[in-house]
Amino acid sequence: MQRRGLLIILSSPSGAGKSTLAKRLRHWDSSLRFSVSATTRPMRPGETDGVDYHFWDEAQFKQSVADGGMLEHAHVFGNFYGSPKAPVADAIGDGCDVLFDIDWQGAQQIKNSTLQEHVLSIFILPPSIAELKRRLETRGQDSAETIAKRMQKSWDEISHWDGYDHVLINDDLDVTEQRLRTIIEAARLRRSQQPTLMDHVRKLHDEFGGV
Ligand code: ADP
Ligand code: 5GP
């Protein structure tokens, strides 16, 4: 394996733009694997089961947690959400990065796991609360009641901004995407992500001995 996969976590208050950014990143680099979360929330118009989420009922979700099948899980906006473990292990084994669109509770659980040294966590802030509300409304996928619930919860999520490696203000989408690419490319060069470095240094050492 030339490279070890990163666990790239994107969090933000709902509506700040993380799904949009995650889609752009996957378009930029098709080798990025997206961690398809399981959720008990209802499917939105335009969503596909198994692509955007695995839409499970509560019994299915709880069984998977009990079987140890979840890397992390949390209760968000009255529904369960979680990241199935197996696809992440497969991706890492193949040397691929995995992209997570999860909340701060899930981010914290992954950061406290045995995979912590391979985590790259990024928090996305909106330019303003008024713009956050506008984005939730123009997305046009949630009822007024759901939007109000998400707005109420947004400060909860924002208050965890300082637990992340990087924080980006998503004003202009192109600029934010470019910044994300830069952060990911730099993280891929971390020592922890380059398993073949030791061999290379050994070779340099052997060669050095012969000089
Ligand atoms: P999240 O996944 O964080 O809940 P979305 O990616 O669904 O948020 O974005 C919410 C809405 O805001 C979408 O309609 C999206 O097109 C729009 N949006 C995202 N980023 C920007 C931006 N930088 N400028 C303007 N609109 C944006
Ligand atoms: P939405 O219902 O808008 O798709 O997502 C609501 C919130 O749940 C978002 O903050 C999103 O990041 C979070 N979320 C989605 N999937 C997961 C997951 O697998 N685990 C955790 N902890 N949060 C998730």
Tab-separated table of C-alpha atoms and ligand atoms in Angstrom:
chain	number	residue	atom	x	y	z
A	1	MET	CA	0.000	0.000	0.000
A	2	GLN	CA	1.579	3.301	-1.112
A	3	ARG	CA	-0.750	5.406	0.975
A	4	ARG	CA	-2.938	4.865	4.024
A	5	GLY	CA	-6.515	6.154	3.779
A	6	LEU	CA	-7.637	9.214	5.706
A	7	LEU	CA	-10.925	9.471	7.573
A	8	ILE	CA	-12.089	12.899	6.427
A	9	ILE	CA	-14.856	14.252	8.642
A	10	LEU	CA	-17.037	17.178	7.554
A	11	SER	CA	-19.357	18.672	10.194
A	12	SER	CA	-21.461	21.818	10.257
A	13	PRO	CA	-24.857	23.035	11.341
A	14	SER	CA	-27.506	21.706	8.976
A	15	GLY	CA	-27.659	23.886	5.834
A	16	ALA	CA	-24.089	25.254	5.932
A	17	GLY	CA	-23.189	23.249	2.826
A	18	LYS	CA	-21.400	20.047	3.794
A	19	SER	CA	-23.376	17.688	1.500
A	20	THR	CA	-22.819	20.055	-1.434
A	21	LEU	CA	-19.100	20.217	-0.655
A	22	ALA	CA	-18.861	16.450	-0.171
A	23	LYS	CA	-20.420	15.936	-3.642
A	24	ARG	CA	-17.922	18.364	-5.179
A	25	LEU	CA	-14.996	16.587	-3.526
A	26	ARG	CA	-16.139	13.230	-4.872
A	27	HIS	CA	-16.348	14.762	-8.324
A	28	TRP	CA	-12.813	16.149	-7.911
A	29	ASP	CA	-11.364	12.804	-6.805
A	30	SER	CA	-13.359	9.720	-7.735
A	31	SER	CA	-11.155	7.537	-5.501
A	32	LEU	CA	-12.697	9.198	-2.426
A	33	ARG	CA	-15.163	6.815	-0.809
A	34	PHE	CA	-18.206	8.332	0.848
A	35	SER	CA	-19.331	6.748	4.103
A	36	VAL	CA	-23.045	6.167	3.508
A	37	SER	CA	-24.636	6.605	6.927
A	38	ALA	CA	-27.608	4.684	8.212
A	39	THR	CA	-30.504	6.765	9.502
A	40	THR	CA	-34.009	6.303	10.862
A	41	ARG	CA	-35.169	9.657	9.430
A	42	PRO	CA	-37.593	9.658	6.475
A	43	MET	CA	-36.164	9.881	2.954
A	44	ARG	CA	-36.255	13.361	1.371
A	45	PRO	CA	-37.359	13.966	-2.211
A	46	GLY	CA	-34.402	13.307	-4.502
A	47	GLU	CA	-32.620	10.971	-2.071
A	48	THR	CA	-31.817	7.357	-2.947
A	49	ASP	CA	-31.647	4.497	-0.454
A	50	GLY	CA	-28.100	3.118	-0.286
A	51	VAL	CA	-26.645	6.204	-1.993
A	52	ASP	CA	-27.459	9.190	0.233
A	53	TYR	CA	-28.259	7.092	3.300
A	54	HIS	CA	-29.272	3.593	4.240
A	55	PHE	CA	-32.822	4.221	5.406
A	56	TRP	CA	-33.360	1.765	8.257
A	57	ASP	CA	-36.117	1.363	10.821
A	58	GLU	CA	-35.285	1.756	14.493
A	59	ALA	CA	-35.120	-2.007	15.175
A	60	GLN	CA	-32.622	-2.531	12.338
A	61	PHE	CA	-30.525	0.380	13.575
A	62	LYS	CA	-30.451	-0.792	17.185
A	63	GLN	CA	-29.556	-4.333	16.113
A	64	SER	CA	-26.576	-3.086	14.121
A	65	VAL	CA	-25.349	-1.052	17.114
A	66	ALA	CA	-25.784	-4.074	19.401
A	67	ASP	CA	-23.819	-6.247	16.927
A	68	GLY	CA	-20.927	-3.763	16.998
A	69	GLY	CA	-21.519	-2.871	13.351
A	70	MET	CA	-21.270	0.906	13.799
A	71	LEU	CA	-18.069	2.942	13.901
A	72	GLU	CA	-20.050	5.705	15.628
A	73	HIS	CA	-23.675	6.622	16.125
A	74	ALA	CA	-25.737	9.455	17.551
A	75	HIS	CA	-29.242	10.734	18.075
A	76	VAL	CA	-29.723	13.897	15.987
A	77	PHE	CA	-32.966	15.886	15.497
A	78	GLY	CA	-34.977	13.028	17.014
A	79	ASN	CA	-33.570	10.335	14.713
A	80	PHE	CA	-30.700	7.860	14.873
A	81	TYR	CA	-27.720	8.275	12.577
A	82	GLY	CA	-24.602	6.140	12.353
A	83	SER	CA	-21.629	5.133	10.197
A	84	PRO	CA	-21.467	1.409	9.333
A	85	LYS	CA	-18.014	0.024	10.152
A	86	ALA	CA	-17.416	-2.524	7.371
A	87	PRO	CA	-17.227	-0.188	4.316
A	88	VAL	CA	-14.783	2.057	6.192
A	89	ALA	CA	-12.501	-0.870	7.011
A	90	ASP	CA	-12.640	-1.996	3.340
A	91	ALA	CA	-11.748	1.477	2.059
A	92	ILE	CA	-8.856	1.928	4.467
A	93	GLY	CA	-7.612	-1.547	3.528
A	94	ASP	CA	-7.603	-0.464	-0.138
A	95	GLY	CA	-5.631	2.700	0.712
A	96	CYS	CA	-8.620	4.959	-0.064
A	97	ASP	CA	-9.752	8.021	1.874
A	98	VAL	CA	-13.252	7.981	3.369
A	99	LEU	CA	-15.432	11.068	3.571
A	100	PHE	CA	-17.893	11.387	6.478
A	101	ASP	CA	-20.758	13.889	6.675
A	102	ILE	CA	-21.533	13.517	10.383
A	103	ASP	CA	-22.277	15.639	13.440
A	104	TRP	CA	-19.909	16.598	16.284
A	105	GLN	CA	-20.888	13.592	18.417
A	106	GLY	CA	-19.883	11.167	15.681
A	107	ALA	CA	-16.699	13.148	14.981
A	108	GLN	CA	-15.732	12.908	18.644
A	109	GLN	CA	-16.342	9.144	18.747
A	110	ILE	CA	-14.144	8.539	15.685
A	111	LYS	CA	-11.436	10.826	17.085
A	112	ASN	CA	-11.450	8.778	20.295
A	113	SER	CA	-11.224	5.481	18.392
A	114	THR	CA	-8.115	3.501	17.445
A	115	LEU	CA	-8.215	5.247	14.039
A	116	GLN	CA	-7.581	8.699	15.527
A	117	GLU	CA	-4.179	9.315	13.937
A	118	HIS	CA	-5.745	8.948	10.482
A	119	VAL	CA	-8.573	11.425	11.103
A	120	LEU	CA	-8.783	14.772	9.305
A	121	SER	CA	-11.632	16.820	10.761
A	122	ILE	CA	-13.071	19.944	9.162
A	123	PHE	CA	-15.851	22.166	10.468
A	124	ILE	CA	-17.877	24.281	8.040
A	125	LEU	CA	-19.325	27.555	9.332
A	126	PRO	CA	-21.970	29.610	7.504
A	127	PRO	CA	-21.144	33.269	6.735
A	128	SER	CA	-24.092	34.340	8.929
A	129	ILE	CA	-27.124	32.884	10.710
A	130	ALA	CA	-29.443	34.721	8.285
A	131	GLU	CA	-27.673	33.022	5.352
A	132	LEU	CA	-27.898	29.631	7.106
A	133	LYS	CA	-31.667	30.063	7.392
A	134	ARG	CA	-31.903	31.192	3.770
A	135	ARG	CA	-29.984	28.088	2.631
A	136	LEU	CA	-32.231	25.750	4.615
A	137	GLU	CA	-35.302	27.431	3.121
A	138	THR	CA	-34.040	27.487	-0.471
A	139	ARG	CA	-32.919	23.853	-0.279
A	140	GLY	CA	-36.673	23.262	-0.288
A	141	GLN	CA	-36.501	19.763	1.159
A	142	ASP	CA	-37.777	20.268	4.704
A	143	SER	CA	-41.056	21.477	6.193
A	144	ALA	CA	-41.193	24.823	8.010
A	145	GLU	CA	-41.363	22.876	11.278
A	146	THR	CA	-38.251	20.816	10.476
A	147	ILE	CA	-36.365	23.957	9.422
A	148	ALA	CA	-37.288	25.670	12.691
A	149	LYS	CA	-36.053	22.599	14.623
A	150	ARG	CA	-32.769	22.575	12.699
A	151	MET	CA	-32.251	26.322	13.213
A	152	GLN	CA	-32.821	25.909	16.951
A	153	LYS	CA	-30.195	23.169	17.058
A	154	SER	CA	-27.668	24.993	14.902
A	155	TRP	CA	-25.961	26.747	17.815
A	156	ASP	CA	-25.492	23.400	19.522
A	157	GLU	CA	-23.494	22.185	16.534
A	158	ILE	CA	-21.614	25.478	15.987
A	159	SER	CA	-20.505	25.500	19.638
A	160	HIS	CA	-18.265	22.488	18.868
A	161	TRP	CA	-16.310	24.285	16.121
A	162	ASP	CA	-13.089	24.373	18.163
A	163	GLY	CA	-12.771	20.586	18.372
A	164	TYR	CA	-11.798	20.331	14.679
A	165	ASP	CA	-8.421	20.425	12.892
A	166	HIS	CA	-9.640	23.002	10.360
A	167	VAL	CA	-12.516	25.472	10.252
A	168	LEU	CA	-13.767	27.004	6.986
A	169	ILE	CA	-16.357	29.732	6.462
A	170	ASN	CA	-18.401	28.584	3.480
A	171	ASP	CA	-19.171	31.882	1.794
A	172	ASP	CA	-18.149	31.269	-1.806
A	173	LEU	CA	-18.544	27.586	-2.754
A	174	ASP	CA	-15.621	27.526	-5.214
A	175	VAL	CA	-13.257	29.063	-2.654
A	176	THR	CA	-14.339	26.615	0.066
A	177	GLU	CA	-13.953	23.655	-2.268
A	178	GLN	CA	-10.452	24.782	-3.230
A	179	ARG	CA	-9.501	25.136	0.444
A	180	LEU	CA	-10.798	21.665	1.194
A	181	ARG	CA	-8.720	20.218	-1.642
A	182	THR	CA	-5.613	21.929	-0.265
A	183	ILE	CA	-6.248	20.613	3.262
A	184	ILE	CA	-6.803	17.054	1.984
A	185	GLU	CA	-3.736	17.077	-0.239
A	186	ALA	CA	-1.574	18.250	2.682
A	187	ALA	CA	-3.018	15.647	5.072
A	188	ARG	CA	-2.219	12.883	2.578
A	189	LEU	CA	1.446	13.768	3.067
A	190	ARG	CA	1.377	13.295	6.848
A	191	ARG	CA	3.914	10.774	8.065
A	192	SER	CA	1.101	8.603	9.433
A	193	GLN	CA	-0.414	8.286	5.933
A	194	GLN	CA	2.755	7.088	4.208
A	195	PRO	CA	3.394	3.477	5.249
A	196	THR	CA	6.294	3.035	2.809
A	197	LEU	CA	8.377	5.889	4.232
A	198	MET	CA	10.250	3.637	6.652
A	199	ASP	CA	11.434	1.384	3.816
A	200	HIS	CA	12.552	4.385	1.843
A	201	VAL	CA	14.538	5.799	4.758
A	202	ARG	CA	16.109	2.357	5.339
A	203	LYS	CA	17.210	2.292	1.704
A	204	LEU	CA	18.666	5.791	2.067
A	205	HIS	CA	20.489	4.609	5.190
A	206	ASP	CA	21.975	1.591	3.395
A	207	GLU	CA	23.066	3.782	0.510
A	208	PHE	CA	24.482	6.339	2.915
A	209	GLY	CA	26.607	3.642	4.557
A	210	GLY	CA	28.201	2.940	1.198
A	211	VAL	CA	29.159	6.573	0.459
B	1	ADP	P1	-25.821	20.569	4.700
B	1	ADP	O1	-25.398	19.295	4.041
B	1	ADP	O2	-24.724	21.184	5.528
B	1	ADP	O3	-27.105	20.444	5.488
B	1	ADP	P2	-26.358	21.485	1.972
B	1	ADP	O4	-25.105	21.072	1.281
B	1	ADP	O5	-27.587	20.669	1.736
B	1	ADP	O6	-26.109	21.654	3.561
B	1	ADP	O7	-26.610	23.021	1.574
B	1	ADP	C1	-27.816	23.706	1.930
B	1	ADP	C2	-28.235	24.611	0.761
B	1	ADP	O8	-27.302	25.693	0.636
B	1	ADP	C3	-28.262	23.905	-0.584
B	1	ADP	O9	-29.365	24.364	-1.327
B	1	ADP	C4	-26.926	24.323	-1.239
B	1	ADP	O10	-27.032	24.347	-2.641
B	1	ADP	C5	-26.743	25.739	-0.667
B	1	ADP	N1	-25.330	26.130	-0.514
B	1	ADP	C6	-24.303	25.409	-0.014
B	1	ADP	N2	-23.155	26.128	0.012
B	1	ADP	C7	-23.464	27.352	-0.486
B	1	ADP	C8	-22.707	28.565	-0.727
B	1	ADP	N3	-21.399	28.649	-0.442
B	1	ADP	N4	-23.341	29.608	-1.243
B	1	ADP	C9	-24.686	29.554	-1.528
B	1	ADP	N5	-25.453	28.449	-1.331
B	1	ADP	C10	-24.858	27.356	-0.817
B	2	5GP	P1	-29.603	15.343	7.534
B	2	5GP	O1	-30.837	14.761	8.154
B	2	5GP	O2	-29.750	16.812	7.218
B	2	5GP	O3	-29.103	14.558	6.354
B	2	5GP	O4	-28.459	15.255	8.643
B	2	5GP	C1	-28.681	15.791	9.907
B	2	5GP	C2	-27.395	15.776	10.720
B	2	5GP	O5	-26.998	14.423	10.990
B	2	5GP	C3	-26.201	16.416	10.012
B	2	5GP	O6	-25.511	17.226	10.958
B	2	5GP	C4	-25.349	15.253	9.602
B	2	5GP	O7	-23.983	15.582	9.526
B	2	5GP	C5	-25.617	14.282	10.738
B	2	5GP	N1	-25.309	12.909	10.350
B	2	5GP	C6	-25.554	12.306	9.162
B	2	5GP	N2	-25.106	11.049	9.177
B	2	5GP	C7	-24.558	10.849	10.395
B	2	5GP	C8	-23.891	9.742	11.002
B	2	5GP	O8	-23.701	8.669	10.438
B	2	5GP	N3	-23.469	9.905	12.277
B	2	5GP	C9	-23.622	11.077	12.957
B	2	5GP	N4	-23.123	11.138	14.190
B	2	5GP	N5	-24.236	12.139	12.416
B	2	5GP	C10	-24.692	12.030	11.146
